[in-house]
Tab-separated table of C-alpha atoms in Angstrom:
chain	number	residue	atom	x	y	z
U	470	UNK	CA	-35.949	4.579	-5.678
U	471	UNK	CA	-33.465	3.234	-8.128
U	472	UNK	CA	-32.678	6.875	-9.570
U	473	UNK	CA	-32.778	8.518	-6.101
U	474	UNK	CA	-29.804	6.120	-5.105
U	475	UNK	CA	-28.118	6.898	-8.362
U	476	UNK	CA	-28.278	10.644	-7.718
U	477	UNK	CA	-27.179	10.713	-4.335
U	478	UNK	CA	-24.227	7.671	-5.388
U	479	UNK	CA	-23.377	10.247	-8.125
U	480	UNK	CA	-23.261	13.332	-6.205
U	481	UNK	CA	-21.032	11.880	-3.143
U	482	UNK	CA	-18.437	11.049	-5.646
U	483	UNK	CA	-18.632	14.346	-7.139
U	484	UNK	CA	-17.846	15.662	-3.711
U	485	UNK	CA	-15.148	12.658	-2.938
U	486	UNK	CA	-13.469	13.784	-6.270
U	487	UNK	CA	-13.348	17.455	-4.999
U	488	UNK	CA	-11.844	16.994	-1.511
U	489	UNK	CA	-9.155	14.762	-3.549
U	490	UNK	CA	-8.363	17.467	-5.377
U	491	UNK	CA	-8.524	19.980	-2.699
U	492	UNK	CA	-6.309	18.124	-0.569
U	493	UNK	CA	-3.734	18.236	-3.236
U	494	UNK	CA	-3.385	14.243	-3.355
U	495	UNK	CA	-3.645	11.269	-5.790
U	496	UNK	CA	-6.141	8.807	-4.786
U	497	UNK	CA	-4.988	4.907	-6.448
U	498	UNK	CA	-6.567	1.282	-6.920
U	499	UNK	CA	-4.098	-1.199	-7.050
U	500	UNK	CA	-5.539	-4.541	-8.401
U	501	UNK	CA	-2.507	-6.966	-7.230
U	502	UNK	CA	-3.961	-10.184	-9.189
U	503	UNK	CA	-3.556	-7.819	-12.424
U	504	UNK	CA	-0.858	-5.075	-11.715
U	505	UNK	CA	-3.453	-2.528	-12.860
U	506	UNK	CA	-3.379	0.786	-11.306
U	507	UNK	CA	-6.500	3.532	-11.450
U	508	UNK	CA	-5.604	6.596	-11.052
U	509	UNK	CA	-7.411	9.725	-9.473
U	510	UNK	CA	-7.379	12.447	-11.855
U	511	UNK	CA	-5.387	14.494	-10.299
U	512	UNK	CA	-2.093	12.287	-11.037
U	513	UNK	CA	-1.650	15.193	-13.490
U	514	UNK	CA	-1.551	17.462	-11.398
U	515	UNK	CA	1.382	16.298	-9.164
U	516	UNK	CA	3.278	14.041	-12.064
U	517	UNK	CA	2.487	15.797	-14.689
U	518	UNK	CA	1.202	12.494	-16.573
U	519	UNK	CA	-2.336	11.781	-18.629
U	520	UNK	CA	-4.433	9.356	-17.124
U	521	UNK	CA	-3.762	7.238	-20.823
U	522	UNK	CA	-0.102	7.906	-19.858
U	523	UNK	CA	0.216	5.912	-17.081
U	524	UNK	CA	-1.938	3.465	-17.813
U	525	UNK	CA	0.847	0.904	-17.727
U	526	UNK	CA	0.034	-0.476	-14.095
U	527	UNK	CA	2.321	-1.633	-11.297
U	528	UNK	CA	5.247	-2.210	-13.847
U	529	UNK	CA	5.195	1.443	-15.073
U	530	UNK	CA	5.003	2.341	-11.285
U	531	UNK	CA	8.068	0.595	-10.480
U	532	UNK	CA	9.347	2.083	-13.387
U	533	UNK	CA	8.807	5.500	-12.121
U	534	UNK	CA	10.352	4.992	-8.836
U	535	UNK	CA	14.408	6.317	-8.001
U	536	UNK	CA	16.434	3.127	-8.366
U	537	UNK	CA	17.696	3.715	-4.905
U	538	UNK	CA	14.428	3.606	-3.228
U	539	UNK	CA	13.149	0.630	-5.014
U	540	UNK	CA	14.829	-2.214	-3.329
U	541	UNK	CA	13.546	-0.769	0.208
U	542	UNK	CA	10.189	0.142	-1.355
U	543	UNK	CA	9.586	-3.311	-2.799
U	544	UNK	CA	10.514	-4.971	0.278
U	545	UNK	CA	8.321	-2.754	2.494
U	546	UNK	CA	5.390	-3.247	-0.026
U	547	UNK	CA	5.624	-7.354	0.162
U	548	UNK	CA	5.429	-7.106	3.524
U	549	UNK	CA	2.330	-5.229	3.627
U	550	UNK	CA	0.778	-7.044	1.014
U	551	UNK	CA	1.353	-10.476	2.771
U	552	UNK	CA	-0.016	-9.055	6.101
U	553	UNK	CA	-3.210	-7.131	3.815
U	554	UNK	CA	-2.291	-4.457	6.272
U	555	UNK	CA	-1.851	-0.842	6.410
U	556	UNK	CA	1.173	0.855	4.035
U	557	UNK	CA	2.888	3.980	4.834
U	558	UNK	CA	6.330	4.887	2.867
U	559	UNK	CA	8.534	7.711	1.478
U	560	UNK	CA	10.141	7.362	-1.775
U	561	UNK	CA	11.203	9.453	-4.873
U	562	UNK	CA	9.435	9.185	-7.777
U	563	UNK	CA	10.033	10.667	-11.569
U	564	UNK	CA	7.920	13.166	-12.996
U	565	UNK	CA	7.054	13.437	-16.060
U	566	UNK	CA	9.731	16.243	-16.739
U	567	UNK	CA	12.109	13.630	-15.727
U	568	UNK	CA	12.882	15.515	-12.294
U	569	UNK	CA	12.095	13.123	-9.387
U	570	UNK	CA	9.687	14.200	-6.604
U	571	UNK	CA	9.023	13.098	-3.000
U	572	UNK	CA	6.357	11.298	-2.482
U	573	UNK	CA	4.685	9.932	0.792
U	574	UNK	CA	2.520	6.655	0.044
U	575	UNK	CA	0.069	5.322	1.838
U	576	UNK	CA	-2.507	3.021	1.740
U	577	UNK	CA	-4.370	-0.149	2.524
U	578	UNK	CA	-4.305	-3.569	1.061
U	579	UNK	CA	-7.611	-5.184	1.247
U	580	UNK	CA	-9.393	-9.116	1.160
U	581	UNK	CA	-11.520	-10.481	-1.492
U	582	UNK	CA	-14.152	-12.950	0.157
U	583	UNK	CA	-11.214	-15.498	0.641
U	584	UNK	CA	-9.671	-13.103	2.601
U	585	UNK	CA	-6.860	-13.555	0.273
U	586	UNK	CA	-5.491	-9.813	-1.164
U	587	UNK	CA	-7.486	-8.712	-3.645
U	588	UNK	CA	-6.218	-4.769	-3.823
U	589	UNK	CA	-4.486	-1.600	-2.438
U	590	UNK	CA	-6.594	1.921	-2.377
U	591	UNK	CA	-4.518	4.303	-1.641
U	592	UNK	CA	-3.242	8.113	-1.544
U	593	UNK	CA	0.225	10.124	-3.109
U	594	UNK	CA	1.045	12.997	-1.592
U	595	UNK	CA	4.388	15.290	-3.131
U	596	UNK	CA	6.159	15.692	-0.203
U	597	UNK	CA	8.781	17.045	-1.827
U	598	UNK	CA	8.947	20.906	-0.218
U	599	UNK	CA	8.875	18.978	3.400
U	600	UNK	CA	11.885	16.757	2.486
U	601	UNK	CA	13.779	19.373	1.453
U	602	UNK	CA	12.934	21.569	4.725
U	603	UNK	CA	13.819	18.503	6.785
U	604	UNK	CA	17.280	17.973	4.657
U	605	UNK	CA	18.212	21.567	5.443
U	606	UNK	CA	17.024	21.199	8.931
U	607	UNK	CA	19.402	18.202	8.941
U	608	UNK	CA	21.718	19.714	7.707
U	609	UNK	CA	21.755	23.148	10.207
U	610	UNK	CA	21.507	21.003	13.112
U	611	UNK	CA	25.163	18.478	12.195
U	612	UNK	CA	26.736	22.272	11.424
U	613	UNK	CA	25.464	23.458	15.022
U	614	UNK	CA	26.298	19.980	16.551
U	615	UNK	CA	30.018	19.994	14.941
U	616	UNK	CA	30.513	23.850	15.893
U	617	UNK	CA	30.067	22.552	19.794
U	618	UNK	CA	31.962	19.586	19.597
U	619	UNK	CA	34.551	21.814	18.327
U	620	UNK	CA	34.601	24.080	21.563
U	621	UNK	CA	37.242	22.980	24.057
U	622	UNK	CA	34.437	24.212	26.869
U	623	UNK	CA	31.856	22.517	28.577
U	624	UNK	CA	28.274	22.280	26.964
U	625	UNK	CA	25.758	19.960	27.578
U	626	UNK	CA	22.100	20.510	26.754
U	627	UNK	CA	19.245	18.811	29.596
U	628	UNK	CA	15.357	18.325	29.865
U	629	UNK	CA	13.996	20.983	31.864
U	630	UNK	CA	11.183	18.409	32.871
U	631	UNK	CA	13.517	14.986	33.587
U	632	UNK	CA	16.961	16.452	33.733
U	633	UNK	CA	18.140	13.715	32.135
U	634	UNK	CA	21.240	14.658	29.147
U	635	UNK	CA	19.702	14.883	25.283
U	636	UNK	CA	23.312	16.504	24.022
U	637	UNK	CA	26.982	16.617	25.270
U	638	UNK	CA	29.743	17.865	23.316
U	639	UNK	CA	32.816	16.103	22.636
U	640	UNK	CA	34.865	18.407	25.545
U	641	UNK	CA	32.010	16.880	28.081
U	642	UNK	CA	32.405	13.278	26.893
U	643	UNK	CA	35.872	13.390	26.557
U	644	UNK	CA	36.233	14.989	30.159
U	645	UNK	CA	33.877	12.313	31.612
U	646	UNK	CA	35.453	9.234	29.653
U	647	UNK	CA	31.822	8.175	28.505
U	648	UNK	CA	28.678	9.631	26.547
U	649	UNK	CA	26.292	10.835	29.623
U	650	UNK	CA	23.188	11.454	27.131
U	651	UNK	CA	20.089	9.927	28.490
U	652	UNK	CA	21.794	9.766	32.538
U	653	UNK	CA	20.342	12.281	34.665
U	654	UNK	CA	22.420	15.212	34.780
U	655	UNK	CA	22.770	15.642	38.683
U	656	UNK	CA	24.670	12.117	38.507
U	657	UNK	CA	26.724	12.690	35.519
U	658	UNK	CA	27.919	15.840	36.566
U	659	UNK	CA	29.301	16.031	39.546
């Protein structure tokens, strides 16, 4: 019975390891009493890093991350920790190449038997080809928004459902002595 269980214990993690991999993420253990980290094995595969060469724990992690993120990211982490709750974040971190990626973070902290927290198990995910299509969404969107501000003509964009305002240019808002987005337009516009 004994070296059924092992079999079929062995073979689901076979399979966990394999969706991991397929789904192109880094699966984590985060001891908090220690700072130790575990790695999935495919940490090489989006930071370029041996498993023995980041073996250094939550200290080499922090290590890792953009100095502008880690304020925000340290802050959002203690929070979660003290609540054992659910963690969900965005931050840059450095590749082994030295180039920093994007990298969505989430995971949950979990109890020991005290219901004190014991650990985070968690997933990384290189989000770095989204954040850059987001940026130069971003981006296209304050060129199109300036480019109708700078229209001395009436434009104003409403819900087709609600009618209420989502954009007015500057020409509108100037006209109308106030920013109408979020009135109804039959009000505003009379």
């Amino acid at each position: 019975l004994i070296s059924r269980s092992e079999s079929v214990l062995k073979d689901l993690i076979y399979k966990y390891d394999l969706i991991v991999e397929a789904s192109g993420q880094v699966v984590y253990e985060y001891i908090v009493s220690t700072g130790e980290i575990t790695w999935g094995r495919s940490i090489n595969t989006i930071l370029g890093y041996q498993p023995d060469e980041i073996a250094g724990g939550f200290e080499q992690w922090m290590e890792f991350l953009h100095p502008d993120d880690l304020p925000g990211i340290m802050k959002s982490l203690a929070e979660a920790e003290k609540t054992c709750s659910y963690w969900d974040e965005r931050y840059r971190m450095r590749h082994k190449d030295g180039h920093y990626l994007w990298i969505r973070d989430r995971g949950f902290f979990l109890p020991d038997n005290t219901q004190s927290v014991y650990c985070q198990v968690g997933m990384l995910e290189d989000i770095t080809t989204l954040k850059q299509s987001e940026d130069a969404m971003d981006f296209e969107r304050r060129q199109l928004l300036s480019i109708f501000d700078s229209i001395n003509q009436v434009i104003y964009v409403t819900d087709t459902s609600t009618y209420d305002i989502l954009f007015a240019n500057k020409h509108l808002r100037d006209q109308l002595g106030k920013n109408p987005i979020g009135k109804f337009c039959y009000k505003e516009l009379q």
